[in-house]
Amino acid sequence: MIKINENYLKLQASYLFSDIAKRVAAFQKANPEKEIIRLGIGDVTRALPQICIEAFHKAADEMGNDSSFRGYGPEQGYIFLREKIAAHDFNARSADISADEIFISDGAKCDTGNIQEIFSGDIRIAIPDPVYPVYLDTNVMAGRTGIFKDGRYEGLVYLDSTSANGFVPELPKTPVDLIYLCFPNNPTGAAISKEQLKLWVDYAKQNKSLILFDAAYEAFIRDDSLPHSIFEIEGAKEVAIEFRSYSKTAGFTGTRCAYTVVPKACTAYDGSGGKHSLHSLWNRRHTTKFNGVSYPVQRAAEAIYSEQGKAQSKALVDAYLVNATLIRKEMSALGFACVGGDNSPYIWVDTKQDSWEFFDMLLNKAGVVCTPGAGFGKCGRGFIRISAFNSYENVKKALSRIKDSLK
Ligand code: MLT
């Protein structure tokens, strides 16, 4: 008899963003005349940088010619891209990362979800609350949690992010082995300072734990004092893995390209306390289960590192940040306490009421889609997340409809 992985039965009925998409589709079906403005899932709306399009065309032409055609590429990614990443994203910020510590992939969602495979089933895990659901659900699937009870899975250490701690969690009170951190944060939009991040790196060193640092939103940082990478913190290479993505940085949500940095110095332990290189383990996993990102996509990603590419992708991010500033200003003016939106495309709004009810109210009365904070965890109850990924005109229209709906 074929049996299922019963850990799947512990999961909430559906993935948060699928659930929201279903509700929005049902609303649209019932109200076909209503124009919906989507400020829910963080999906970009602006076209790819022109320089990426040119690189795409050129690479597609190469694929159309026997002499320049390419078949399977290196699973870890082409060296032309990995070298650019090391130089521009890390070395230029005094983070000593080399090209062979970078693994190109088709998304930070996949990487942050898959990475847990290389760790033992019985590790103690610290998960922020609220949290990007992928970190949590993939550990549930792997059997590292108990059942879901009173809004939380048993067997995990939750790191509360609340207004009391400025949405940057404190170090755990009990020892943990694996720590998930995401800054600028999804969903709260809060950023972490170098001093705060150093506390985590020091903790990981003292406790032989590992930090999984999701920096998918680093391009939105405008405060020069903030770290873009955990590897800007001394000693982090031994205790951290970092995830990056071109999705929000350069509009690649539909194009798919991201990367993960696993430093060679980064180690974890076997049951007898023997040290092992996580770089080797991830390389083994990646080469076994992944066949690389397509050549034209990697050429398009490489183009982002040219002078034009940098200017064009910054212009994209800047435009979303203009929206973010407006959302935060207008929601604050309506009397809501807000965080994020300054170094992040997300604004975390304290609605002081049930977040799903607020979501339904915005959808029904304003035709605006947000994301209910409760979907990100217990600490998200009462909040909504508004995303800045849309046109300025739509954001303005959405805010004026929100204003009217609250009258
Ligand atoms: C979000 O809205 O949280 C993100 O777009 C989801 C993702 O990047 O997978």
Coordinates of C-alpha atoms and ligand atoms in Angstrom, one line a residue:
M1 CA 0.0 0.0 0.0
I2 CA 1.4 3.4 -1.0
K3 CA 1.5 5.7 2.0
I4 CA 1.8 9.4 2.2
N5 CA 4.2 11.6 4.1
E6 CA 1.9 12.3 7.0
N7 CA 3.7 15.5 7.9
Y8 CA 1.8 17.1 5.1
L9 CA -1.4 16.5 7.1
K10 CA 0.0 18.9 9.7
L11 CA 0.1 21.8 7.2
Q12 CA -2.5 24.5 7.0
A13 CA -5.0 23.7 4.2
S14 CA -3.2 25.7 1.5
Y15 CA -0.2 27.9 1.0
L16 CA -1.0 31.5 2.0
F17 CA -0.7 33.1 -1.4
S18 CA -2.7 30.4 -3.1
D19 CA -5.4 30.9 -0.5
I20 CA -5.5 34.6 -1.1
A21 CA -5.5 34.1 -4.9
K22 CA -8.5 31.8 -4.6
R23 CA -10.4 34.4 -2.5
V24 CA -9.6 37.1 -5.0
A25 CA -10.6 34.9 -7.9
A26 CA -14.0 34.1 -6.2
F27 CA -14.5 37.8 -5.6
Q28 CA -13.7 38.8 -9.2
K29 CA -16.1 36.0 -10.5
A30 CA -18.9 37.4 -8.3
N31 CA -18.1 41.0 -9.2
P32 CA -16.8 40.9 -12.8
E33 CA -17.3 44.7 -13.2
K34 CA -15.0 45.6 -10.2
E35 CA -11.5 46.6 -11.0
I36 CA -9.1 45.0 -8.4
I37 CA -5.8 46.6 -7.4
R38 CA -3.3 44.0 -6.2
L39 CA -1.0 45.0 -3.4
G40 CA -0.9 41.5 -2.0
I41 CA 1.8 39.1 -3.1
G42 CA 5.1 40.8 -3.8
D43 CA 5.0 40.3 -7.5
V44 CA 6.7 43.0 -9.6
T45 CA 4.7 44.8 -12.3
R46 CA 7.3 46.8 -14.2
A47 CA 9.2 45.5 -17.3
L48 CA 12.6 44.0 -17.1
P49 CA 15.6 46.4 -17.5
Q50 CA 16.3 47.0 -21.2
I51 CA 19.8 45.8 -20.9
C52 CA 18.5 42.4 -19.7
I53 CA 16.2 42.2 -22.7
E54 CA 19.2 42.9 -25.0
A55 CA 21.3 40.2 -23.2
F56 CA 18.3 37.8 -23.6
H57 CA 18.1 38.4 -27.3
K58 CA 21.8 38.0 -27.8
A59 CA 21.9 34.7 -25.8
A60 CA 18.8 33.4 -27.7
D61 CA 20.6 34.0 -31.0
E62 CA 23.7 32.1 -29.7
M63 CA 21.4 29.2 -28.9
G64 CA 20.2 29.3 -32.5
N65 CA 23.6 28.6 -34.0
D66 CA 25.5 25.3 -33.7
S67 CA 28.8 27.0 -33.1
S68 CA 27.6 29.0 -30.1
F69 CA 24.8 26.7 -28.9
R70 CA 25.0 25.5 -25.3
G71 CA 23.6 22.4 -23.7
Y72 CA 23.7 21.6 -20.0
G73 CA 25.5 24.3 -18.1
P74 CA 27.3 23.9 -14.8
E75 CA 24.7 23.1 -12.1
Q76 CA 26.2 25.8 -9.9
G77 CA 25.8 28.4 -12.6
Y78 CA 28.1 29.9 -15.3
I79 CA 31.3 31.4 -14.0
F80 CA 30.6 34.7 -15.9
L81 CA 27.7 35.3 -13.5
R82 CA 29.2 34.0 -10.3
E83 CA 32.3 36.2 -10.8
K84 CA 30.2 39.3 -11.3
I85 CA 28.1 38.5 -8.1
A86 CA 31.2 37.9 -6.0
A87 CA 32.8 41.2 -7.2
H88 CA 29.8 43.5 -7.2
D89 CA 27.4 42.1 -4.5
F90 CA 30.1 41.1 -1.9
N91 CA 33.7 42.2 -2.5
A92 CA 32.6 45.8 -3.3
R93 CA 31.0 45.8 0.2
S94 CA 34.0 44.3 1.9
A95 CA 32.5 40.9 2.2
D96 CA 35.1 38.3 1.3
I97 CA 33.0 35.9 -0.9
S98 CA 34.5 34.0 -3.9
A99 CA 32.7 33.0 -7.1
D100 CA 32.9 29.3 -6.2
E101 CA 30.9 29.9 -3.0
I102 CA 27.9 31.0 -5.1
F103 CA 25.2 28.7 -6.4
I104 CA 22.9 30.0 -9.0
S105 CA 19.3 28.8 -8.9
D106 CA 15.8 29.5 -10.1
G107 CA 14.6 31.2 -7.0
A108 CA 15.2 32.0 -3.3
K109 CA 11.8 30.4 -2.5
C110 CA 13.2 27.0 -3.8
D111 CA 16.6 27.5 -2.1
T112 CA 15.2 28.6 1.3
G113 CA 12.8 25.7 1.0
N114 CA 15.3 23.1 0.0
I115 CA 18.2 24.0 2.2
Q116 CA 16.8 22.2 5.2
E117 CA 17.3 18.8 3.5
I118 CA 21.0 18.9 4.4
F119 CA 20.3 19.1 8.2
S120 CA 19.4 16.5 10.7
G121 CA 15.8 15.8 11.4
D122 CA 16.2 16.5 15.1
I123 CA 17.7 20.0 15.1
R124 CA 16.2 22.8 17.2
I125 CA 14.9 25.5 14.9
A126 CA 14.2 29.2 15.6
I127 CA 11.7 30.7 13.2
P128 CA 10.6 34.3 13.3
D129 CA 7.0 35.2 13.8
P130 CA 5.6 36.7 11.6
V131 CA 7.5 34.7 8.9
Y132 CA 7.7 34.1 5.1
P133 CA 5.7 30.8 5.2
V134 CA 8.2 28.8 3.2
Y135 CA 10.7 28.4 6.0
L136 CA 8.1 27.1 8.3
D137 CA 6.1 24.8 5.9
T138 CA 9.2 23.1 4.5
N139 CA 10.3 22.1 8.0
V140 CA 6.8 20.9 8.8
M141 CA 6.9 18.7 5.6
A142 CA 10.3 17.3 6.7
G143 CA 8.8 16.3 10.1
R144 CA 10.7 18.7 12.3
T145 CA 7.6 19.9 14.1
G146 CA 4.7 18.6 16.1
I147 CA 1.1 19.5 15.4
F148 CA -0.3 23.0 14.7
K149 CA -2.0 24.2 17.9
D150 CA -3.2 27.6 18.9
G151 CA -1.6 29.2 15.9
R152 CA 1.8 27.6 16.2
Y153 CA 3.6 24.3 15.5
E154 CA 4.8 22.4 18.5
G155 CA 8.5 21.8 18.7
L156 CA 9.8 25.1 17.2
V157 CA 11.3 28.1 18.9
Y158 CA 9.4 31.2 17.7
L159 CA 11.2 34.5 17.5
D160 CA 8.5 37.2 18.1
S161 CA 8.8 40.3 16.1
T162 CA 6.5 42.9 17.6
S163 CA 6.3 46.7 18.0
A164 CA 8.0 46.2 21.5
N165 CA 11.2 45.0 19.9
G166 CA 11.0 47.2 16.7
F167 CA 10.2 44.0 14.7
V168 CA 13.8 42.7 15.2
P169 CA 13.6 39.6 17.4
E170 CA 15.7 39.1 20.5
L171 CA 18.1 36.1 20.8
P172 CA 16.3 32.9 21.8
K173 CA 16.1 32.1 25.5
T174 CA 16.7 28.4 24.9
P175 CA 19.6 27.1 22.6
V176 CA 18.8 26.5 19.0
D177 CA 20.8 25.0 16.1
L178 CA 19.2 26.6 13.0
I179 CA 18.0 30.2 12.8
Y180 CA 16.1 31.8 10.0
L181 CA 16.5 35.5 9.6
C182 CA 15.2 37.8 6.8
F183 CA 16.2 41.4 6.4
P184 CA 14.8 43.7 5.1
N185 CA 12.1 41.6 6.5
N186 CA 9.3 39.9 4.7
P187 CA 6.5 40.6 5.9
T188 CA 7.2 43.5 8.3
G189 CA 9.6 45.6 6.1
A190 CA 11.8 46.1 9.2
A191 CA 15.5 46.4 8.7
I192 CA 18.4 45.2 10.9
S193 CA 21.4 47.2 11.9
K194 CA 25.0 45.8 11.8
E195 CA 25.1 45.9 15.6
Q196 CA 21.9 43.8 15.9
L197 CA 23.1 41.3 13.2
K198 CA 26.4 40.9 15.0
L199 CA 24.6 39.7 18.1
W200 CA 23.1 36.9 16.0
V201 CA 26.5 36.0 14.4
D202 CA 28.1 35.9 17.9
Y203 CA 25.2 33.8 19.2
A204 CA 25.6 31.3 16.3
K205 CA 29.4 31.1 16.9
Q206 CA 28.9 30.5 20.6
N207 CA 26.2 27.8 20.1
K208 CA 27.6 26.1 17.0
S209 CA 24.4 27.0 15.2
L210 CA 23.8 28.2 11.7
I211 CA 22.0 31.3 10.4
L212 CA 20.0 31.1 7.2
F213 CA 19.9 34.7 6.1
D214 CA 17.4 35.7 3.5
A215 CA 18.5 39.0 1.8
A216 CA 16.0 38.9 -1.1
Y217 CA 15.1 42.5 -0.5
E218 CA 18.5 44.0 0.1
A219 CA 18.3 46.2 -3.1
F220 CA 15.6 48.2 -1.3
I221 CA 18.0 49.4 1.4
R222 CA 18.5 53.2 1.2
D223 CA 20.0 53.7 4.7
D224 CA 23.8 53.4 4.1
S225 CA 24.5 52.2 7.6
L226 CA 22.5 49.0 7.2
P227 CA 24.1 45.7 6.1
H228 CA 23.2 44.4 2.7
S229 CA 24.7 41.0 3.5
I230 CA 25.3 39.0 6.6
F231 CA 28.9 38.5 5.3
E232 CA 29.6 42.2 6.1
I233 CA 29.6 41.0 9.7
E234 CA 33.0 39.6 10.9
G235 CA 33.0 35.9 11.5
A236 CA 29.7 35.3 9.6
K237 CA 31.3 33.1 7.0
E238 CA 31.6 30.2 9.5
V239 CA 28.0 30.4 10.6
A240 CA 25.8 31.7 7.9
I241 CA 24.3 30.9 4.5
E242 CA 22.7 33.8 2.5
F243 CA 20.0 33.8 -0.1
R244 CA 19.6 36.4 -2.8
S245 CA 17.2 36.9 -5.6
Y246 CA 16.8 39.0 -8.8
S247 CA 13.0 38.8 -8.5
K248 CA 12.5 42.0 -6.6
T249 CA 15.9 43.5 -7.5
A250 CA 15.5 43.5 -11.2
G251 CA 12.0 42.3 -11.9
F252 CA 12.8 38.6 -12.4
T253 CA 9.7 37.0 -10.7
G254 CA 8.7 35.5 -14.0
T255 CA 12.2 35.1 -15.4
R256 CA 13.5 33.1 -12.4
C257 CA 17.1 33.6 -11.2
A258 CA 18.5 33.7 -7.7
Y259 CA 21.6 32.5 -5.9
T260 CA 22.7 31.1 -2.6
V261 CA 26.0 31.8 -0.9
V262 CA 27.5 28.9 1.1
P263 CA 30.9 29.9 2.3
K264 CA 33.6 27.2 2.3
A265 CA 34.3 28.0 5.9
C266 CA 30.7 27.2 6.9
T267 CA 30.5 24.0 8.9
A268 CA 28.0 21.7 10.6
Y269 CA 28.4 18.6 12.7
D270 CA 27.6 14.9 12.6
G271 CA 26.2 12.9 15.5
S272 CA 29.7 12.3 16.8
G273 CA 30.6 16.0 16.7
G274 CA 32.7 15.6 13.5
K275 CA 32.9 18.8 11.4
H276 CA 31.5 18.9 7.8
S277 CA 31.6 21.5 5.1
L278 CA 28.1 22.7 4.2
H279 CA 29.5 23.9 0.9
S280 CA 30.2 20.2 -0.1
L281 CA 26.8 19.0 1.2
W282 CA 24.9 21.7 -0.7
N283 CA 27.0 21.1 -3.8
R284 CA 26.1 17.4 -3.6
R285 CA 22.5 18.2 -3.2
H286 CA 22.4 20.9 -5.9
T287 CA 24.3 18.8 -8.5
T288 CA 22.0 15.8 -7.8
K289 CA 18.7 17.5 -8.0
F290 CA 19.2 20.6 -10.1
N291 CA 20.4 21.1 -13.7
G292 CA 21.1 24.8 -13.7
V293 CA 19.3 27.9 -14.8
S294 CA 18.9 28.5 -18.5
Y295 CA 21.8 30.2 -20.3
P296 CA 19.8 33.2 -21.6
V297 CA 18.5 33.9 -18.1
Q298 CA 22.0 33.8 -16.7
R299 CA 23.1 36.2 -19.4
A300 CA 20.2 38.5 -18.5
A301 CA 21.2 38.4 -14.9
E302 CA 24.8 39.1 -15.7
A303 CA 23.7 42.3 -17.6
I304 CA 22.4 43.7 -14.3
Y305 CA 26.0 44.2 -13.2
S306 CA 27.0 46.5 -16.1
E307 CA 26.8 50.3 -15.4
Q308 CA 23.6 50.5 -17.4
G309 CA 22.2 47.5 -15.7
K310 CA 22.9 48.9 -12.3
A311 CA 21.2 52.2 -13.2
Q312 CA 18.2 50.5 -14.8
S313 CA 17.6 48.1 -12.0
K314 CA 18.0 50.8 -9.4
A315 CA 15.4 52.9 -11.3
L316 CA 13.0 50.0 -11.0
V317 CA 13.5 49.6 -7.2
D318 CA 13.4 53.4 -6.8
A319 CA 10.0 53.5 -8.4
Y320 CA 8.6 50.9 -6.1
L321 CA 10.2 52.8 -3.1
V322 CA 8.3 55.9 -4.2
N323 CA 5.1 53.8 -3.9
A324 CA 6.2 52.4 -0.6
T325 CA 6.8 55.9 0.8
L326 CA 3.3 57.0 -0.3
I327 CA 1.6 54.0 1.2
R328 CA 3.3 54.4 4.5
K329 CA 2.5 58.2 4.6
E330 CA -1.1 57.7 3.7
M331 CA -1.8 54.8 6.0
S332 CA -0.1 56.6 8.8
A333 CA -2.3 59.7 8.1
L334 CA -5.3 57.4 8.4
G335 CA -4.2 56.7 11.9
F336 CA -2.6 53.3 11.5
A337 CA 0.8 52.6 13.1
C338 CA 3.1 51.4 10.2
V339 CA 6.6 49.9 9.9
G340 CA 8.6 49.3 6.7
G341 CA 8.4 51.0 3.4
D342 CA 11.6 52.9 3.8
N343 CA 14.2 50.2 3.1
S344 CA 11.6 47.7 1.9
P345 CA 8.8 47.3 -0.5
Y346 CA 6.5 46.1 2.3
I347 CA 4.5 48.2 4.8
W348 CA 3.3 46.4 7.9
V349 CA 0.1 48.1 9.1
D350 CA -1.4 47.6 12.6
T351 CA -5.2 47.5 11.8
K352 CA -6.1 46.8 15.5
Q353 CA -8.7 44.4 14.3
D354 CA -8.8 40.8 12.8
S355 CA -6.5 40.8 9.8
W356 CA -8.6 38.5 7.7
E357 CA -11.7 40.7 8.4
F358 CA -9.7 43.8 7.4
F359 CA -8.5 41.9 4.2
D360 CA -12.1 41.1 3.3
M361 CA -13.2 44.6 4.0
L362 CA -10.5 46.1 1.7
L363 CA -11.3 43.6 -1.0
N364 CA -15.1 44.1 -0.8
K365 CA -15.3 47.8 -0.2
A366 CA -12.2 49.1 -1.9
G367 CA -11.3 46.3 -4.4
V368 CA -7.8 46.3 -3.0
V369 CA -5.9 43.2 -2.2
C370 CA -3.4 43.1 0.7
T371 CA -2.0 40.2 2.6
P372 CA -3.5 39.5 6.1
G373 CA -0.8 39.5 8.7
A374 CA -2.3 36.4 10.5
G375 CA -1.2 34.4 7.4
F376 CA 2.4 35.0 8.5
G377 CA 2.0 33.8 12.0
K378 CA 0.5 34.5 15.4
C379 CA 2.3 37.8 15.9
G380 CA 0.9 39.0 12.5
R381 CA -2.7 38.9 13.9
G382 CA -4.2 42.4 13.7
F383 CA -1.8 43.4 10.9
I384 CA -1.9 43.6 7.2
R385 CA 1.0 43.7 4.7
I386 CA 0.7 46.2 1.8
S387 CA 3.1 45.7 -1.0
A388 CA 4.5 48.5 -3.1
F389 CA 4.7 46.4 -6.3
N390 CA 2.3 48.2 -8.7
S391 CA 2.2 51.3 -10.7
Y392 CA 2.2 54.7 -9.0
E393 CA -1.2 55.4 -10.4
N394 CA -2.7 52.2 -9.1
V395 CA -1.2 52.7 -5.7
K396 CA -2.6 56.2 -5.5
K397 CA -6.0 54.9 -6.6
A398 CA -5.9 52.1 -4.1
L399 CA -5.0 54.5 -1.2
S400 CA -7.9 56.8 -2.1
R401 CA -10.3 53.8 -2.2
I402 CA -9.0 52.6 1.1
K403 CA -9.6 56.1 2.5
D404 CA -13.2 56.1 1.2
S405 CA -13.8 52.6 2.5
L406 CA -12.9 53.6 6.0
K407 CA -15.3 56.6 6.1
Ligands
MLT1 C1 5.7 37.6 -1.0 O1 4.7 38.2 -1.4 O2 5.9 37.4 0.2 C2 6.6 37.1 -2.0 O3 6.4 37.5 -3.2 C3 6.6 35.6 -2.0 C4 7.8 35.1 -2.7 O4 8.7 35.8 -3.0 O5 7.7 33.9 -2.9

